Structures are given as C-alpha cells and as structure tokens.
Amino acid sequence: MLFKIASVAALVSSVAAHMAMSEPCPRFSPNCATLPPLPAGQGYNYNIKNPIDYDAPVFISETPWPQPVASWTAGQPVTVKFQPDGAAHGGGHCQFAISYDNGKTAAVVHKVMEHCFFNGPSDGNNAEVLQYTFNLPADVPASSKAQFIWIWTNAIGNRELYTGIADISIANPGGSTSYTGKSAIYPNHAGYPTIPEFNGDYTTGVSLFDNAPNVVVSPGGSPAPPASSAQPPAPVYSSSAVESKSVAPPVGHTPAPQPTAEPTVEVTATEPPATVEPTVPVTTPATPVYTSSAPTAVPTGSACTHGALQCVSGNAGFQQCVWGVWSATFACSSGTVCQQTSPNAVICGWA
C-alpha cells in the first residue's frame, strides 16, 4: 500500500477558496477595488481563487484588460495585495515576475520563499500577510502593455499551482530596453517538476528556483525559440506512486529553458531569437527523441541527470536532480520508506 503525503488540515480546507491577487487587478477578477471595463465577449472570473488545472494554460485568461490596471515606475516601490479570507495552506513559495509577451516569457523581479503569506513557519490556513511592497528593478523597460505575474507554490495540501496575471504600464526614466532575471517557473504543472508537500521543511523546492536560468525580457515580446534549439520540459514527480514523465507545455506558455551553461538569451517579437552564447564552449547535439519517462539530459560531467530521482542512504527520503545538482532531501512520511521503482522514479511506500 502506498502513502500519498497530505495533511488532514489541507484536506478539510480543500473546498475552501484559496489565495488570489487583488492589486494590481488580475484578469478578470470581480473582486478588485477598481474594475476596468470588460473586453467584448469576456465575463468576470468568479473562480479566480481556484488552482490552475494541471494541463491547462498557466493563466486563467490570455485576453488582456483593455487598459492598464496599474502604472508603475522602474526603480520605485510597488505594492502587491491579496484577497482576504482565502486558504493560505501553510505558506510556501511566491514568485513575482514581469513579462512583455503575455506571459510566455517572464523574468522574476521579486520572490518570497518558504513563508509566503505568513511571518514564519505555520500549519494554518489564515494568511498573516496580505500585501508585499518591493522596489521594481531600475532596468525594467517602459511599456504601456506589460504584464505582472504572481505564482504561488503552496506548502501544505494537494500539489497545486496558483497564478495571477495583471496588465500594467511601466515608466522608466533611465531608458532601459531590457531586463535580465531568473525565469519564472510553474511547479506542479505540466512540463515542470512537482514540489512535494513541505512536511515542515520549508526549504523544500527552493533549489528549483535558485537554479532557474536567466532570461531577458523586453517590450517587443519574447516568442518561443526555434524547434532546433528547444529543450524538452522537466519531468514531473511526486512522493506518491507517480512515474516521472515529460509533458508538452500548454498552449500559450513556454516552460523555462534548461541551459547547458546558464547562458542569457534575449528574444524579441520583431526579430528572431538571439544566438545563445554560453560562457564555455559547448557542442549542440542532434535533437534527440524523448519518451514519456526519459529525463532531460545535461552536459557530460554534470553531477547528475536533470529530472532523475534517487533514494537517499537509509531510504528515509529522496532527492531530485535539478539542472545537474542534487536537491536537498525530501523526507518520506512516518512509517514509509523510499523505494526506487526505476532509474527515473521513486515512491514512499509502507515499510
């Protein structure tokens, strides 16, 4: 018999509303203080607090507001607010990112790891923190059609993805034309690894964000790279009996690239993507054929193969390879031990 990690508190609250951004106002929330007019053919989204379906687009709506819902200035403080009375699932990891191509490519401008919505470790559902203020980076380019993105990975409960996307304008007195930052990632969603329930270890999954590659975003937008240079998506795993697998990304979103030497890639909507120029020489192999269980290959000499899973000594838990580096140990729940079911998959089963 297999044991799927979940908390009783999270199961009890699974029917409750979750967390949702309220400022800047996400598409097409009915709960914002000031609501722009709806675009033709659109209606308010009364399920704004629901998690994103595993294989659905990562944003509930890909249609923008007809006008910006906030006006920000690069280098100045900005405030992001969330609706009260939502289930906060013990906190977790929040990313805040900027995009200029409707979310296809997004660069992180701020993140709150481990205890998002709380002041410290918590197993509660009542959020203690409902707003975050941070400085927008000074080199974020100006645009009247930028997008601000919030992404939340919950600490407790079903492994889910929560997002919000708001249409904003940005002024930049310095005239910067591009911004480089860590690529936003979407754990617990098709094409990305599943971060297990934290079980009290709030560093769970942090290495995934720390090791994300850099991307460059600019007002021209960022189309997907050509097929010849595209990388396969990362496998999906969990602490239950789920096989590692690679899944095609949903329509309207390109998963973060997985570079061989963490190069920075700049792309625009009006020109082909720039050539990748890693800091060390690499040889581009022929495009391989991937199966549903094959992990993504990384350069020869890496410590491990991206996506691989292994039980740790004593079988008390397991690790995942994240872009060539073994993650911290994810502990199996009490009474269960790690079992290696294949080179690419593990389960936590009864001892």
Tab-separated table of C-alpha atoms in Angstrom:
chain	number	residue	atom	x	y	z
A	1	MET	CA	0.000	0.000	0.000
A	2	LEU	CA	1.321	3.442	-0.891
A	3	PHE	CA	1.041	6.560	1.204
A	4	LYS	CA	0.394	9.875	-0.517
A	5	ILE	CA	1.661	12.765	1.584
A	6	ALA	CA	-1.168	15.116	2.565
A	7	SER	CA	-2.295	16.844	5.714
A	8	VAL	CA	-5.703	16.431	7.304
A	9	ALA	CA	-5.986	20.199	7.661
A	10	ALA	CA	-5.407	20.705	3.948
A	11	LEU	CA	-7.966	18.053	3.023
A	12	VAL	CA	-10.576	19.648	5.257
A	13	SER	CA	-9.955	23.027	3.626
A	14	SER	CA	-9.816	21.728	0.077
A	15	VAL	CA	-13.323	23.005	-0.621
A	16	ALA	CA	-12.474	26.491	0.647
A	17	ALA	CA	-11.402	29.370	-1.560
A	18	HIS	CA	-7.665	29.829	-1.932
A	19	MET	CA	-5.423	32.880	-2.282
A	20	ALA	CA	-5.830	35.364	-5.129
A	21	MET	CA	-4.145	38.631	-6.101
A	22	SER	CA	-6.317	41.740	-5.860
A	23	GLU	CA	-3.853	44.559	-6.677
A	24	PRO	CA	-2.823	45.020	-9.391
A	25	CYS	CA	-6.179	43.653	-10.530
A	26	PRO	CA	-5.758	40.312	-12.344
A	27	ARG	CA	-7.734	39.325	-15.434
A	28	PHE	CA	-10.872	39.235	-14.994
A	29	SER	CA	-11.324	39.359	-11.261
A	30	PRO	CA	-14.651	40.692	-9.954
A	31	ASN	CA	-13.089	41.450	-6.575
A	32	CYS	CA	-10.841	44.461	-7.244
A	33	ALA	CA	-11.475	47.910	-5.778
A	34	THR	CA	-11.461	49.435	-9.273
A	35	LEU	CA	-12.558	47.402	-12.279
A	36	PRO	CA	-11.755	48.326	-15.883
A	37	PRO	CA	-14.450	47.680	-18.488
A	38	LEU	CA	-14.543	44.095	-19.697
A	39	PRO	CA	-13.360	43.367	-23.247
A	40	ALA	CA	-16.072	42.312	-25.676
A	41	GLY	CA	-17.105	38.723	-25.195
A	42	GLN	CA	-15.456	38.374	-21.764
A	43	GLY	CA	-17.048	37.845	-18.361
A	44	TYR	CA	-15.836	38.116	-14.793
A	45	ASN	CA	-13.976	35.117	-13.440
A	46	TYR	CA	-15.723	34.048	-10.248
A	47	ASN	CA	-13.300	31.134	-9.847
A	48	ILE	CA	-10.293	33.425	-9.505
A	49	LYS	CA	-9.196	31.637	-6.300
A	50	ASN	CA	-9.172	28.162	-7.832
A	51	PRO	CA	-5.904	26.367	-8.621
A	52	ILE	CA	-4.861	26.065	-12.263
A	53	ASP	CA	-5.683	22.699	-13.823
A	54	TYR	CA	-2.577	20.590	-14.338
A	55	ASP	CA	-2.595	20.631	-18.137
A	56	ALA	CA	-4.462	23.912	-18.716
A	57	PRO	CA	-2.817	27.221	-19.677
A	58	VAL	CA	-0.997	28.650	-16.669
A	59	PHE	CA	-3.185	31.765	-16.709
A	60	ILE	CA	-6.964	31.598	-16.500
A	61	SER	CA	-7.312	34.242	-19.223
A	62	GLU	CA	-4.971	35.093	-22.083
A	63	THR	CA	-7.055	38.124	-23.081
A	64	PRO	CA	-5.736	41.394	-21.584
A	65	TRP	CA	-7.693	44.129	-19.873
A	66	PRO	CA	-8.426	46.898	-22.427
A	67	GLN	CA	-6.315	49.312	-20.372
A	68	PRO	CA	-3.589	49.025	-17.712
A	69	VAL	CA	-4.831	48.443	-14.172
A	70	ALA	CA	-1.712	49.990	-12.582
A	71	SER	CA	1.037	52.434	-13.547
A	72	TRP	CA	4.474	51.631	-12.102
A	73	THR	CA	7.908	53.254	-12.393
A	74	ALA	CA	11.138	51.290	-12.623
A	75	GLY	CA	13.294	51.674	-9.519
A	76	GLN	CA	10.346	52.735	-7.345
A	77	PRO	CA	8.400	50.793	-4.668
A	78	VAL	CA	5.340	48.836	-5.801
A	79	THR	CA	2.749	47.040	-3.673
A	80	VAL	CA	1.021	43.765	-4.446
A	81	LYS	CA	-2.116	42.901	-2.453
A	82	PHE	CA	-4.125	39.709	-1.961
A	83	GLN	CA	-7.751	38.996	-1.134
A	84	PRO	CA	-8.523	38.141	2.489
A	85	ASP	CA	-10.377	35.027	3.666
A	86	GLY	CA	-8.504	32.629	1.403
A	87	ALA	CA	-6.899	29.329	2.431
A	88	ALA	CA	-3.150	30.002	2.645
A	89	HIS	CA	-2.093	26.331	3.021
A	90	GLY	CA	0.785	26.996	5.418
A	91	GLY	CA	2.500	29.452	3.076
A	92	GLY	CA	5.062	28.312	0.535
A	93	HIS	CA	6.933	29.977	-2.306
A	94	CYS	CA	5.767	33.087	-4.219
A	95	GLN	CA	7.333	34.485	-7.381
A	96	PHE	CA	6.599	37.942	-8.792
A	97	ALA	CA	7.609	38.463	-12.418
A	98	ILE	CA	7.382	40.834	-15.384
A	99	SER	CA	6.509	39.836	-18.945
A	100	TYR	CA	6.034	41.682	-22.224
A	101	ASP	CA	4.671	38.797	-24.326
A	102	ASN	CA	1.522	37.823	-22.420
A	103	GLY	CA	3.388	35.559	-20.013
A	104	LYS	CA	5.166	33.316	-22.499
A	105	THR	CA	8.485	34.561	-21.103
A	106	ALA	CA	8.648	36.093	-17.618
A	107	ALA	CA	11.567	37.304	-15.523
A	108	VAL	CA	11.351	37.312	-11.731
A	109	VAL	CA	11.589	40.753	-10.096
A	110	HIS	CA	10.893	39.613	-6.512
A	111	LYS	CA	10.258	36.392	-4.639
A	112	VAL	CA	9.155	35.312	-1.169
A	113	MET	CA	10.408	31.826	-0.406
A	114	GLU	CA	9.250	29.415	2.317
A	115	HIS	CA	6.650	31.503	4.185
A	116	CYS	CA	4.638	33.469	1.623
A	117	PHE	CA	1.502	34.898	3.355
A	118	PHE	CA	2.987	34.208	6.808
A	119	ASN	CA	5.571	35.733	9.135
A	120	GLY	CA	7.256	32.375	9.725
A	121	PRO	CA	6.550	28.632	9.810
A	122	SER	CA	2.839	27.853	10.062
A	123	ASP	CA	0.451	24.960	9.525
A	124	GLY	CA	-2.514	27.330	9.370
A	125	ASN	CA	-4.819	28.461	6.601
A	126	ASN	CA	-5.402	32.062	7.723
A	127	ALA	CA	-2.915	34.345	5.994
A	128	GLU	CA	-0.962	36.712	8.231
A	129	VAL	CA	0.462	38.787	5.353
A	130	LEU	CA	-1.816	40.102	2.594
A	131	GLN	CA	0.496	42.527	0.827
A	132	TYR	CA	4.126	42.821	-0.227
A	133	THR	CA	5.989	46.024	-1.114
A	134	PHE	CA	9.270	45.867	-3.014
A	135	ASN	CA	11.292	48.007	-5.414
A	136	LEU	CA	10.688	47.356	-9.078
A	137	PRO	CA	14.172	46.867	-10.604
A	138	ALA	CA	15.574	50.032	-12.161
A	139	ASP	CA	16.268	48.350	-15.502
A	140	VAL	CA	12.743	47.070	-16.149
A	141	PRO	CA	11.859	48.643	-19.528
A	142	ALA	CA	8.997	51.042	-20.116
A	143	SER	CA	5.841	49.748	-21.780
A	144	SER	CA	2.135	50.511	-21.790
A	145	LYS	CA	1.387	46.809	-22.330
A	146	ALA	CA	3.425	44.918	-19.731
A	147	GLN	CA	2.169	42.052	-17.592
A	148	PHE	CA	2.770	41.473	-13.893
A	149	ILE	CA	2.627	37.830	-12.812
A	150	TRP	CA	2.203	36.180	-9.403
A	151	ILE	CA	2.926	32.444	-8.953
A	152	TRP	CA	2.367	30.526	-5.703
A	153	THR	CA	3.521	27.023	-4.713
A	154	ASN	CA	1.610	26.003	-1.569
A	155	ALA	CA	3.380	24.347	1.387
A	156	ILE	CA	0.532	22.113	2.591
A	157	GLY	CA	-2.109	20.131	0.763
A	158	ASN	CA	-2.667	18.908	-2.774
A	159	ARG	CA	0.196	19.783	-5.089
A	160	GLU	CA	-1.298	22.704	-6.968
A	161	LEU	CA	-0.417	25.836	-8.926
A	162	TYR	CA	-1.907	29.287	-8.302
A	163	THR	CA	-1.264	32.248	-10.581
A	164	GLY	CA	-2.482	35.731	-11.396
A	165	ILE	CA	-1.684	37.987	-14.354
A	166	ALA	CA	-2.375	41.739	-14.426
A	167	ASP	CA	-1.955	44.226	-17.267
A	168	ILE	CA	0.174	47.201	-16.214
A	169	SER	CA	2.115	50.124	-17.643
A	170	ILE	CA	5.731	50.813	-16.671
A	171	ALA	CA	7.681	54.064	-16.950
A	172	ASN	CA	11.471	54.050	-17.000
A	173	PRO	CA	13.205	57.443	-16.879
A	174	GLY	CA	16.557	55.736	-17.479
A	175	GLY	CA	15.526	54.348	-20.841
A	176	SER	CA	16.449	50.710	-20.255
A	177	THR	CA	15.365	48.480	-23.136
A	178	SER	CA	15.590	45.043	-21.483
A	179	TYR	CA	15.603	43.316	-18.104
A	180	THR	CA	17.515	40.161	-17.166
A	181	GLY	CA	16.297	37.969	-14.315
A	182	LYS	CA	15.624	34.397	-13.267
A	183	SER	CA	13.000	32.723	-15.407
A	184	ALA	CA	9.636	32.320	-13.708
A	185	ILE	CA	8.776	28.641	-13.235
A	186	TYR	CA	5.458	26.888	-12.678
A	187	PRO	CA	5.868	23.908	-10.315
A	188	ASN	CA	3.082	21.323	-10.052
A	189	HIS	CA	2.076	21.949	-13.660
A	190	ALA	CA	2.579	20.096	-16.934
A	191	GLY	CA	6.189	20.382	-18.093
A	192	TYR	CA	7.577	21.315	-14.655
A	193	PRO	CA	8.603	19.295	-11.593
A	194	THR	CA	6.109	18.765	-8.795
A	195	ILE	CA	7.369	20.110	-5.470
A	196	PRO	CA	6.280	17.699	-2.706
A	197	GLU	CA	4.345	18.787	0.346
A	198	PHE	CA	6.803	20.526	2.685
A	199	ASN	CA	6.077	18.456	5.812
A	200	GLY	CA	7.729	21.111	7.968
A	201	ASP	CA	10.812	21.558	5.758
A	202	TYR	CA	10.230	24.974	4.214
A	203	THR	CA	13.364	24.756	2.083
A	204	THR	CA	11.604	22.094	0.002
A	205	GLY	CA	11.935	23.015	-3.668
A	206	VAL	CA	13.941	26.216	-3.098
A	207	SER	CA	16.829	24.884	-5.192
A	208	LEU	CA	14.497	24.680	-8.192
A	209	PHE	CA	14.022	28.463	-8.095
A	210	ASP	CA	17.666	29.193	-7.257
A	211	ASN	CA	18.879	27.147	-10.230
A	212	ALA	CA	16.438	28.614	-12.763
A	213	PRO	CA	18.194	30.015	-15.842
A	214	ASN	CA	18.348	33.707	-16.637
A	215	VAL	CA	16.073	35.153	-19.306
A	216	VAL	CA	15.906	38.569	-20.941
A	217	VAL	CA	12.534	40.274	-21.388
A	218	SER	CA	11.860	43.372	-23.447
A	219	PRO	CA	8.828	45.333	-24.701
A	220	GLY	CA	8.987	43.655	-28.105
A	221	GLY	CA	7.894	40.377	-26.513
A	222	SER	CA	9.624	37.021	-26.364
A	223	PRO	CA	8.475	34.351	-28.826
A	224	ALA	CA	9.424	30.729	-28.250
A	225	PRO	CA	12.877	29.664	-29.572
A	226	PRO	CA	13.039	27.735	-32.862
A	227	ALA	CA	12.413	23.991	-32.706
A	228	SER	CA	16.073	23.214	-33.420
A	229	SER	CA	17.144	24.807	-30.140
A	230	ALA	CA	14.121	23.951	-27.973
A	231	GLN	CA	14.746	21.910	-24.838
A	232	PRO	CA	12.328	19.247	-23.564
A	233	PRO	CA	10.316	20.063	-20.437
A	234	ALA	CA	11.355	18.903	-16.992
A	235	PRO	CA	9.791	15.687	-15.656
A	236	VAL	CA	7.001	15.641	-13.109
A	237	TYR	CA	7.351	13.725	-9.861
A	238	SER	CA	5.659	13.323	-6.525
A	239	SER	CA	6.172	11.379	-3.325
A	240	SER	CA	3.323	9.039	-4.290
A	241	ALA	CA	3.331	6.322	-6.940
A	242	VAL	CA	3.553	8.598	-9.954
A	243	GLU	CA	6.036	7.876	-12.691
A	244	SER	CA	8.397	10.563	-13.881
A	245	LYS	CA	7.173	11.886	-17.212
A	246	SER	CA	7.689	14.685	-19.703
A	247	VAL	CA	4.600	16.562	-20.853
A	248	ALA	CA	4.189	19.049	-23.685
A	249	PRO	CA	3.581	22.593	-22.387
A	250	PRO	CA	0.071	24.045	-22.570
A	251	VAL	CA	-0.899	26.359	-25.400
A	252	GLY	CA	0.172	29.919	-24.763
A	253	HIS	CA	3.128	29.135	-22.497
A	254	THR	CA	6.720	28.019	-22.981
A	255	PRO	CA	8.451	26.310	-19.993
A	256	ALA	CA	11.731	27.778	-18.766
A	257	PRO	CA	14.736	26.736	-20.903
A	258	GLN	CA	17.310	24.390	-19.365
A	259	PRO	CA	20.707	25.727	-20.476
A	260	THR	CA	23.984	23.831	-20.649
A	261	ALA	CA	25.968	26.674	-19.087
A	262	GLU	CA	23.252	29.036	-17.846
A	263	PRO	CA	23.508	31.446	-20.790
A	264	THR	CA	21.322	34.505	-21.035
A	265	VAL	CA	19.084	34.508	-24.104
A	266	GLU	CA	17.475	37.675	-25.454
A	267	VAL	CA	14.474	37.439	-27.750
A	268	THR	CA	12.072	39.965	-29.258
A	269	ALA	CA	8.792	39.783	-31.152
A	270	THR	CA	10.135	41.567	-34.226
A	271	GLU	CA	13.404	39.682	-34.682
A	272	PRO	CA	14.419	36.007	-34.439
A	273	PRO	CA	15.733	34.928	-31.019
A	274	ALA	CA	19.346	35.842	-30.427
A	275	THR	CA	22.009	33.155	-30.612
A	276	VAL	CA	22.773	31.503	-27.289
A	277	GLU	CA	26.327	32.370	-26.239
A	278	PRO	CA	27.333	30.296	-23.201
A	279	THR	CA	30.430	31.241	-21.271
A	280	VAL	CA	32.095	27.892	-22.031
A	281	PRO	CA	32.317	26.080	-25.395
A	282	VAL	CA	29.563	23.552	-25.989
A	283	THR	CA	28.627	21.311	-28.866
A	284	THR	CA	24.978	21.263	-29.858
A	285	PRO	CA	23.860	17.636	-30.295
A	286	ALA	CA	21.275	16.480	-32.781
A	287	THR	CA	17.743	16.796	-31.498
A	288	PRO	CA	17.022	13.531	-29.601
A	289	VAL	CA	13.767	11.644	-29.420
A	290	TYR	CA	12.208	11.761	-25.934
A	291	THR	CA	9.920	9.229	-24.336
A	292	SER	CA	7.393	9.911	-21.594
A	293	SER	CA	9.755	8.640	-18.892
A	294	ALA	CA	13.126	9.934	-20.057
A	295	PRO	CA	14.692	12.760	-18.017
A	296	THR	CA	16.304	15.730	-19.737
A	297	ALA	CA	19.997	15.282	-20.474
A	298	VAL	CA	22.576	17.728	-19.146
A	299	PRO	CA	26.195	18.237	-20.264
A	300	THR	CA	28.755	15.478	-19.760
A	301	GLY	CA	30.466	15.883	-16.406
A	302	SER	CA	27.408	17.125	-14.541
A	303	ALA	CA	26.816	15.634	-11.118
A	304	CYS	CA	23.509	14.069	-12.171
A	305	THR	CA	20.928	13.930	-14.952
A	306	HIS	CA	18.181	16.555	-14.765
A	307	GLY	CA	14.942	15.035	-13.530
A	308	ALA	CA	16.482	11.882	-12.076
A	309	LEU	CA	15.283	10.717	-8.645
A	310	GLN	CA	17.204	8.696	-6.088
A	311	CYS	CA	16.533	7.329	-2.617
A	312	VAL	CA	18.979	8.600	-0.003
A	313	SER	CA	21.021	6.417	2.321
A	314	GLY	CA	18.733	4.614	4.752
A	315	ASN	CA	15.735	5.134	2.407
A	316	ALA	CA	14.237	7.792	4.702
A	317	GLY	CA	13.663	10.129	1.777
A	318	PHE	CA	14.719	11.011	-1.748
A	319	GLN	CA	16.408	13.680	-3.892
A	320	GLN	CA	15.731	15.115	-7.326
A	321	CYS	CA	18.368	16.279	-9.794
A	322	VAL	CA	17.746	19.919	-10.709
A	323	TRP	CA	19.840	21.031	-13.685
A	324	GLY	CA	22.832	18.878	-12.723
A	325	VAL	CA	22.704	19.361	-8.946
A	326	TRP	CA	21.087	17.037	-6.397
A	327	SER	CA	18.417	18.807	-4.340
A	328	ALA	CA	18.041	18.702	-0.576
A	329	THR	CA	16.417	15.536	0.755
A	330	PHE	CA	12.620	15.259	0.661
A	331	ALA	CA	11.647	13.137	3.656
A	332	CYS	CA	9.137	10.299	3.352
A	333	SER	CA	6.293	10.399	5.858
A	334	SER	CA	6.476	8.487	9.116
A	335	GLY	CA	6.064	4.756	8.614
A	336	THR	CA	7.099	4.822	4.956
A	337	VAL	CA	10.430	4.307	3.210
A	338	CYS	CA	11.770	5.344	-0.175
A	339	GLN	CA	11.647	2.663	-2.864
A	340	GLN	CA	13.422	3.062	-6.222
A	341	THR	CA	10.900	1.828	-8.822
A	342	SER	CA	13.046	2.736	-11.841
A	343	PRO	CA	16.108	4.899	-12.553
A	344	ASN	CA	13.740	7.859	-13.007
A	345	ALA	CA	11.102	7.313	-10.323
A	346	VAL	CA	10.719	6.636	-6.611
A	347	ILE	CA	7.802	6.090	-4.250
A	348	CYS	CA	7.371	6.361	-0.480
A	349	GLY	CA	5.727	3.060	0.478
A	350	TRP	CA	4.853	1.405	3.751
A	351	ALA	CA	7.895	-0.096	5.443
